[in-house]
PDB file of C-alpha atoms in Angstrom:
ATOM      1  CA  UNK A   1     -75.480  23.920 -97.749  1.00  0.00           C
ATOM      2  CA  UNK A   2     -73.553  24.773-101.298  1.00  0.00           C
ATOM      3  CA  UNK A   3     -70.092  26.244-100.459  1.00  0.00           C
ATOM      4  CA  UNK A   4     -70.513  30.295-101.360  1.00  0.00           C
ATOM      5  CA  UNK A   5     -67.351  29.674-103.693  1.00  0.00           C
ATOM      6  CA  UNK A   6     -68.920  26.649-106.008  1.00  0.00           C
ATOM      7  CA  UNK A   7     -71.924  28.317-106.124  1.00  0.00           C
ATOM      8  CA  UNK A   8     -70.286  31.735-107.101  1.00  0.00           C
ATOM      9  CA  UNK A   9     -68.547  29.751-109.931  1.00  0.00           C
ATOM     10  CA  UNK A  10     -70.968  27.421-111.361  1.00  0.00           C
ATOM     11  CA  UNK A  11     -73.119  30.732-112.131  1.00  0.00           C
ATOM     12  CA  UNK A  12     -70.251  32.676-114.213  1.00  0.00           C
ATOM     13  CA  UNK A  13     -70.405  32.740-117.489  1.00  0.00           C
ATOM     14  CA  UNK A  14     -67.925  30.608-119.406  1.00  0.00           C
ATOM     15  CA  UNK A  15     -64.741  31.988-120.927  1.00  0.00           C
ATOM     16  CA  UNK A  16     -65.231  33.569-124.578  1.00  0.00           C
ATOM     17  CA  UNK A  17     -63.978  31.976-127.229  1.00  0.00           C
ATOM     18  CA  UNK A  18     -62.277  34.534-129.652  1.00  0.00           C
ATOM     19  CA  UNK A  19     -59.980  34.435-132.832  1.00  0.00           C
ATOM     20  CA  UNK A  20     -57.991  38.244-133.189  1.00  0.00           C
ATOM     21  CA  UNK A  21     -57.493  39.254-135.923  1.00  0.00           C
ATOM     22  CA  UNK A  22     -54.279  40.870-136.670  1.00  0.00           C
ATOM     23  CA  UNK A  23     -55.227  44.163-136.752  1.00  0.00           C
ATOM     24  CA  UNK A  24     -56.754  44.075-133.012  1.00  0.00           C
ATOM     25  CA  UNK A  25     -53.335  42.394-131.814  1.00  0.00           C
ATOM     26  CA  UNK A  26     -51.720  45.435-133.631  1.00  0.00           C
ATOM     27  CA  UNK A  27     -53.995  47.775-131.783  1.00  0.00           C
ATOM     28  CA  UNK A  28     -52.956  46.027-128.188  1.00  0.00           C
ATOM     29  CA  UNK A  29     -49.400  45.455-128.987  1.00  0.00           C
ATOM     30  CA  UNK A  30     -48.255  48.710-131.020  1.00  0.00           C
ATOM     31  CA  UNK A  31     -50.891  51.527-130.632  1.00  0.00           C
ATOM     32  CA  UNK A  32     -52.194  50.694-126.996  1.00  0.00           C
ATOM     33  CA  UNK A  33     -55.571  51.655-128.737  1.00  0.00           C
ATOM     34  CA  UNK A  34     -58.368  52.726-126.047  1.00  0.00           C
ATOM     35  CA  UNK A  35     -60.989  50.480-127.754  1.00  0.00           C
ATOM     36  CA  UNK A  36     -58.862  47.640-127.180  1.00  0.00           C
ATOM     37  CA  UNK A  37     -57.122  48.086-124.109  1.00  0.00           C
ATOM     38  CA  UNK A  38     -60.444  46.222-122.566  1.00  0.00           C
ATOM     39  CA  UNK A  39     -59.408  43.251-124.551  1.00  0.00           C
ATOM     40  CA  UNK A  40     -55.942  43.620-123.531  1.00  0.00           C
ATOM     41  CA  UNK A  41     -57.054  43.581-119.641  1.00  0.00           C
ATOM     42  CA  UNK A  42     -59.169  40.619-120.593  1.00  0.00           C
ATOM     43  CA  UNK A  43     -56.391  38.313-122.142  1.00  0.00           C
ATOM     44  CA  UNK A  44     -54.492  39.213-119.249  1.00  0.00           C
ATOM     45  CA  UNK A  45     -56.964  38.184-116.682  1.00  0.00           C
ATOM     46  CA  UNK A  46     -57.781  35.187-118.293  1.00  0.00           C
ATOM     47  CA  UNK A  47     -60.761  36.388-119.263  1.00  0.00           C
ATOM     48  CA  UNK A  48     -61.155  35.169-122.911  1.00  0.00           C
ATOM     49  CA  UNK A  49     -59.811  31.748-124.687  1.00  0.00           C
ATOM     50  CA  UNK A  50     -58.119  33.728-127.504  1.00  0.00           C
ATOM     51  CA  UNK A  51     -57.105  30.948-129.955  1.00  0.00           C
ATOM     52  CA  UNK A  52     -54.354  31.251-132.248  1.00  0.00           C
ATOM     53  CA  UNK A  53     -52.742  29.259-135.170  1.00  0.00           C
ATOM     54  CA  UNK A  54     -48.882  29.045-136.599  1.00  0.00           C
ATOM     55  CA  UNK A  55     -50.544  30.688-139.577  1.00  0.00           C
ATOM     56  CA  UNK A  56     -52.034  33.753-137.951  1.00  0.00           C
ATOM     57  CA  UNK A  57     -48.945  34.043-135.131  1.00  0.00           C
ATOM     58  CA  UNK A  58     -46.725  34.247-138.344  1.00  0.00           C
ATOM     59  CA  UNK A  59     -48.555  36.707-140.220  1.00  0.00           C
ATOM     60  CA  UNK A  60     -48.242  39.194-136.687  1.00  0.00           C
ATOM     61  CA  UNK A  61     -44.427  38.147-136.728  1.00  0.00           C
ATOM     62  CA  UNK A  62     -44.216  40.008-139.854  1.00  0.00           C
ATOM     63  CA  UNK A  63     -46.575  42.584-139.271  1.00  0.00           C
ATOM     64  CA  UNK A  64     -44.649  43.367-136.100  1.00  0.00           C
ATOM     65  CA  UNK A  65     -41.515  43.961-138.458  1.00  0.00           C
ATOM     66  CA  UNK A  66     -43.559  46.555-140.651  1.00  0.00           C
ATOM     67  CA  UNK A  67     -41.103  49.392-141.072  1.00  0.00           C
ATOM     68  CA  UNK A  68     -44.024  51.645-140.390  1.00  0.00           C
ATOM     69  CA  UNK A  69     -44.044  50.634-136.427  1.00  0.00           C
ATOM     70  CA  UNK A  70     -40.009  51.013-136.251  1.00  0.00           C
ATOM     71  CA  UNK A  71     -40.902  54.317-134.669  1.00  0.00           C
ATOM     72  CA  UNK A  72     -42.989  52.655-131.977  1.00  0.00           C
ATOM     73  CA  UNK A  73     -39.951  50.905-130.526  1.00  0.00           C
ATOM     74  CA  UNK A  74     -41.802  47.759-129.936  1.00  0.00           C
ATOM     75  CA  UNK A  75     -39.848  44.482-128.468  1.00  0.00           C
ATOM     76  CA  UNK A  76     -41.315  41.948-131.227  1.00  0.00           C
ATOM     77  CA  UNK A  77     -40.000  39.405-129.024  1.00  0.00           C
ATOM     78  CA  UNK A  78     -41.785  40.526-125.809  1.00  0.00           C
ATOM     79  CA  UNK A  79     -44.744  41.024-127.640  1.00  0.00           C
ATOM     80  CA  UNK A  80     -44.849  37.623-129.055  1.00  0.00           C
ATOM     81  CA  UNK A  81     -43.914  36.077-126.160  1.00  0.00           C
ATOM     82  CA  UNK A  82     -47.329  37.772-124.448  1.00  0.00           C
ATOM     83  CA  UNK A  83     -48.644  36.704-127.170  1.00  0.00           C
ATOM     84  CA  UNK A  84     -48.018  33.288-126.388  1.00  0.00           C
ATOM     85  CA  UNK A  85     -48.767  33.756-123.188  1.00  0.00           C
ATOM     86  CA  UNK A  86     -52.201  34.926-123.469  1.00  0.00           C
ATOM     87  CA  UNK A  87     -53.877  32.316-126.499  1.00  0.00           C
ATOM     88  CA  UNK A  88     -53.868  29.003-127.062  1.00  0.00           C
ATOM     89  CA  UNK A  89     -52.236  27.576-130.271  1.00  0.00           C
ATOM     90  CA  UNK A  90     -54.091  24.880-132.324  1.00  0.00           C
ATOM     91  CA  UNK A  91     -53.206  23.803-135.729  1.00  0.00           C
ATOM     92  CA  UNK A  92     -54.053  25.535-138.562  1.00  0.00           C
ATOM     93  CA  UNK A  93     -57.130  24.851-140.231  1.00  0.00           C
ATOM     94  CA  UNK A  94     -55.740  23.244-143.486  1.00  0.00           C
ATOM     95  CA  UNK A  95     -53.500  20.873-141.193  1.00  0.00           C
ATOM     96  CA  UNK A  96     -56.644  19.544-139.224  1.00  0.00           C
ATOM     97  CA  UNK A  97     -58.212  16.307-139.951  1.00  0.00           C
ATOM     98  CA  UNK A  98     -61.149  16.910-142.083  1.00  0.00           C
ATOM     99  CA  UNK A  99     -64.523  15.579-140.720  1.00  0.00           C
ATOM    100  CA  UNK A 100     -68.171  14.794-142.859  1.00  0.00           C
ATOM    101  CA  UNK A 101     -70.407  17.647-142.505  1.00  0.00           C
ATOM    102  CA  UNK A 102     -68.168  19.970-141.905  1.00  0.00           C
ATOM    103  CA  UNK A 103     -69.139  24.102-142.410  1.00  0.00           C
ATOM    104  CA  UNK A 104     -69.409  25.998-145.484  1.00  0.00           C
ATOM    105  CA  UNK A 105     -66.294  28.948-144.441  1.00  0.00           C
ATOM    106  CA  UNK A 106     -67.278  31.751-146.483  1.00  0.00           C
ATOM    107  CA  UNK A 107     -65.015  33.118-149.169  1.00  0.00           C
ATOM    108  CA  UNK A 108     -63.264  36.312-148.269  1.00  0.00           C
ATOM    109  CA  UNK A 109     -62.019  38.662-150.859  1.00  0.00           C
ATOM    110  CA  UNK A 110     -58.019  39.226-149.016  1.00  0.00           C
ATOM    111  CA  UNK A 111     -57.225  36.084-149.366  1.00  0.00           C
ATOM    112  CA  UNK A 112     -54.640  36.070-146.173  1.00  0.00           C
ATOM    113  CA  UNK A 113     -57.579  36.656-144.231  1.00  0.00           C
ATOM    114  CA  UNK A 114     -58.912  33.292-145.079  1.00  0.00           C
ATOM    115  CA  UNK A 115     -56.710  31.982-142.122  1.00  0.00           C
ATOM    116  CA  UNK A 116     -59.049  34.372-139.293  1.00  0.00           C
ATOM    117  CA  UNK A 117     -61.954  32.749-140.848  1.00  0.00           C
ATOM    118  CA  UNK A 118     -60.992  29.291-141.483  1.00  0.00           C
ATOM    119  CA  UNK A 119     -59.547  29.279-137.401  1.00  0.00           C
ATOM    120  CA  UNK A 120     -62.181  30.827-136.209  1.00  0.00           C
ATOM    121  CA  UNK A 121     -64.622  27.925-137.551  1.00  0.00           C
ATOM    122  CA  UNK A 122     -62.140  25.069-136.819  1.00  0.00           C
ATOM    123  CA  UNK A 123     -62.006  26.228-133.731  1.00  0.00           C
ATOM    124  CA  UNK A 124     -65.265  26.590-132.528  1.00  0.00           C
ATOM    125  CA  UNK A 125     -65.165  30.077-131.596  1.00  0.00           C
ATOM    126  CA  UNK A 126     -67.754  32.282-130.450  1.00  0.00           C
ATOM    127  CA  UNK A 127     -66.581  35.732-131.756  1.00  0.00           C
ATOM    128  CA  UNK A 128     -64.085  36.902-134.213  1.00  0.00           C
ATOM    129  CA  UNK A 129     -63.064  40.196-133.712  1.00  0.00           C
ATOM    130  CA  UNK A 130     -61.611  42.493-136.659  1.00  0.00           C
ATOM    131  CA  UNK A 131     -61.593  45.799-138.346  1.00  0.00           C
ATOM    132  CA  UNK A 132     -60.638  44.665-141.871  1.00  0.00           C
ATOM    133  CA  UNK A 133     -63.702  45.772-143.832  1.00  0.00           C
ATOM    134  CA  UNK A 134     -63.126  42.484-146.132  1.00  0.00           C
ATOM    135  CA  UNK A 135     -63.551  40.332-142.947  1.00  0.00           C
ATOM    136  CA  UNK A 136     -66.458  42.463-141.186  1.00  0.00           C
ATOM    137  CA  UNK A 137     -68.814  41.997-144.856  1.00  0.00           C
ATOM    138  CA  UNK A 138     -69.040  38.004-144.076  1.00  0.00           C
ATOM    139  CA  UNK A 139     -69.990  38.934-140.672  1.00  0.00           C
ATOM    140  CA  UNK A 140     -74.044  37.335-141.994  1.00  0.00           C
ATOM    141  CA  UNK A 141     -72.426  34.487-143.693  1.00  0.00           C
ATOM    142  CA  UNK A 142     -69.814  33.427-140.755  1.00  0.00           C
ATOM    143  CA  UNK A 143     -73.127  33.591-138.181  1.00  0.00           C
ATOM    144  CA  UNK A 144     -75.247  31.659-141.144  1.00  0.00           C
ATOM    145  CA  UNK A 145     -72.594  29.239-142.044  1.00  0.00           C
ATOM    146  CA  UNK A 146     -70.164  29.235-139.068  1.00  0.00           C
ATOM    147  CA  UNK A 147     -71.596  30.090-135.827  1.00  0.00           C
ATOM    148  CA  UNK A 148     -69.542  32.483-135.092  1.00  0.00           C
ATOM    149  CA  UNK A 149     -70.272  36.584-134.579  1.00  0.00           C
ATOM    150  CA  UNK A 150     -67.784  38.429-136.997  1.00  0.00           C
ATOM    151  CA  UNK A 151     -67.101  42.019-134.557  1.00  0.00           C
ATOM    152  CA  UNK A 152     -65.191  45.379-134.693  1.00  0.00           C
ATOM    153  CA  UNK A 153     -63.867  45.403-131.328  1.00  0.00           C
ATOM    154  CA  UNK A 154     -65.540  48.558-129.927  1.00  0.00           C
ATOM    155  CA  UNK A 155     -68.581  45.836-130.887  1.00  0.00           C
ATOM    156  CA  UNK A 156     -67.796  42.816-129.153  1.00  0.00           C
ATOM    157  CA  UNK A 157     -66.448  44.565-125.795  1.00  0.00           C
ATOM    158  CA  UNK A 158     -69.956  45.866-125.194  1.00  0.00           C
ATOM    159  CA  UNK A 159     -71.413  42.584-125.935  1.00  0.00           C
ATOM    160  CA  UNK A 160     -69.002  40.552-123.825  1.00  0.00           C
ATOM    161  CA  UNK A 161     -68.674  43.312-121.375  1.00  0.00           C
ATOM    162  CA  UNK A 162     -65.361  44.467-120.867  1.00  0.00           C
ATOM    163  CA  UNK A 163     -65.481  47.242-120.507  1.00  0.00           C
ATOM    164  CA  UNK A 164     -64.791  47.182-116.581  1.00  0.00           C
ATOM    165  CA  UNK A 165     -61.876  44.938-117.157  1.00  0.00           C
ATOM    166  CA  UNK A 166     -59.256  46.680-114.488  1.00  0.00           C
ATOM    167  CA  UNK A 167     -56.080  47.429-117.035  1.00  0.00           C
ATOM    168  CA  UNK A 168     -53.743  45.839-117.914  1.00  0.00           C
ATOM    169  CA  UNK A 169     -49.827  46.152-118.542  1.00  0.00           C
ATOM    170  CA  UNK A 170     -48.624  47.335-122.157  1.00  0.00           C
ATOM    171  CA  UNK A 171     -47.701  43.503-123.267  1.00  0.00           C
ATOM    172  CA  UNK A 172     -44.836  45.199-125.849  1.00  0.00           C
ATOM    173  CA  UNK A 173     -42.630  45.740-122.789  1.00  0.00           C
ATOM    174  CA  UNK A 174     -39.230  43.437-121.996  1.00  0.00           C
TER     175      UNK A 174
END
């Protein structure tokens, strides 16, 4: 007879495989935003593969520093460090080896959110989650081209279901 445990497992669904954009780490990290808090419980509990490059962890250093979110009192270094925590780095796109065949990345018009999109097909993600309008109009090209669903957040909780994710600490803490 199957152990209860092994057979338990082998019918989960895998993990997700998400690029954040930085807007939704922003949301987690400064705002504690109630759309994303699911996410937030998520990456704690190891419930998504959140993949991350130098590129896009550099670009949320400096967002972090914003002089708009002074007032939030955030510990950039905490947060980063959860950050860290929580994802797994791979290189960035333009440092990978190149391979025949390879997918069309659509175009986006902000060019520093090239970086979301170009990780997000490198990677071989399932979703990438954003709110930047720029990002969100390639959502039909990145699912054409890419394989990979293009998602507001409030979006791609319902469809991964997260929503029952029990919560999670605020990851801007020391």
């Amino acid at each position: 007879m199957a152990d209860a445990a092994a057979l338990a497992h082998s019918t989960q669904a895998p993990t997700p495989r998400v690029v954040l954009d930085s807007n939704i780490w922003v949301d987690i990290l400064i705002f504690d935003d109630a759309v994303a808090r699911p996410i937030c419980a998520a990456l704690e509990a190891g419930r998504l593969d959140a993949i991350i490059s130098p590129a896009c962890r550099e670009e949320l250093r400096r967002v972090l520093d914003y002089p708009q979110f002074a007032r939030y009192a955030v510990d950039a270094q905490a947060a980063l460090a959860w950050v860290d925590r929580v994802t797994r780095s791979v290189a960035d796109p333009e440092d990978a080896a190149r391979v025949q065949g390879e997918a069309f990345v659509p175009r986006c018009k902000d060019r520093d959110d090239q970086k979301f999109l170009a990780l997000a097909d490198a990677a071989d993600v399932a979703y990438l989650v954003s709110k930047d309008r720029a990002v969100l109009k390639l959502k039909r090209r990145m699912a054409k081209y890419c394989d990979v669903a293009v998602l507001p957040p409030k979006q791609f909780v319902a469809l991964v279901q997260l929503e029952n994710t029990p919560p999670a600490a605020i990851p801007n803490q020391a």
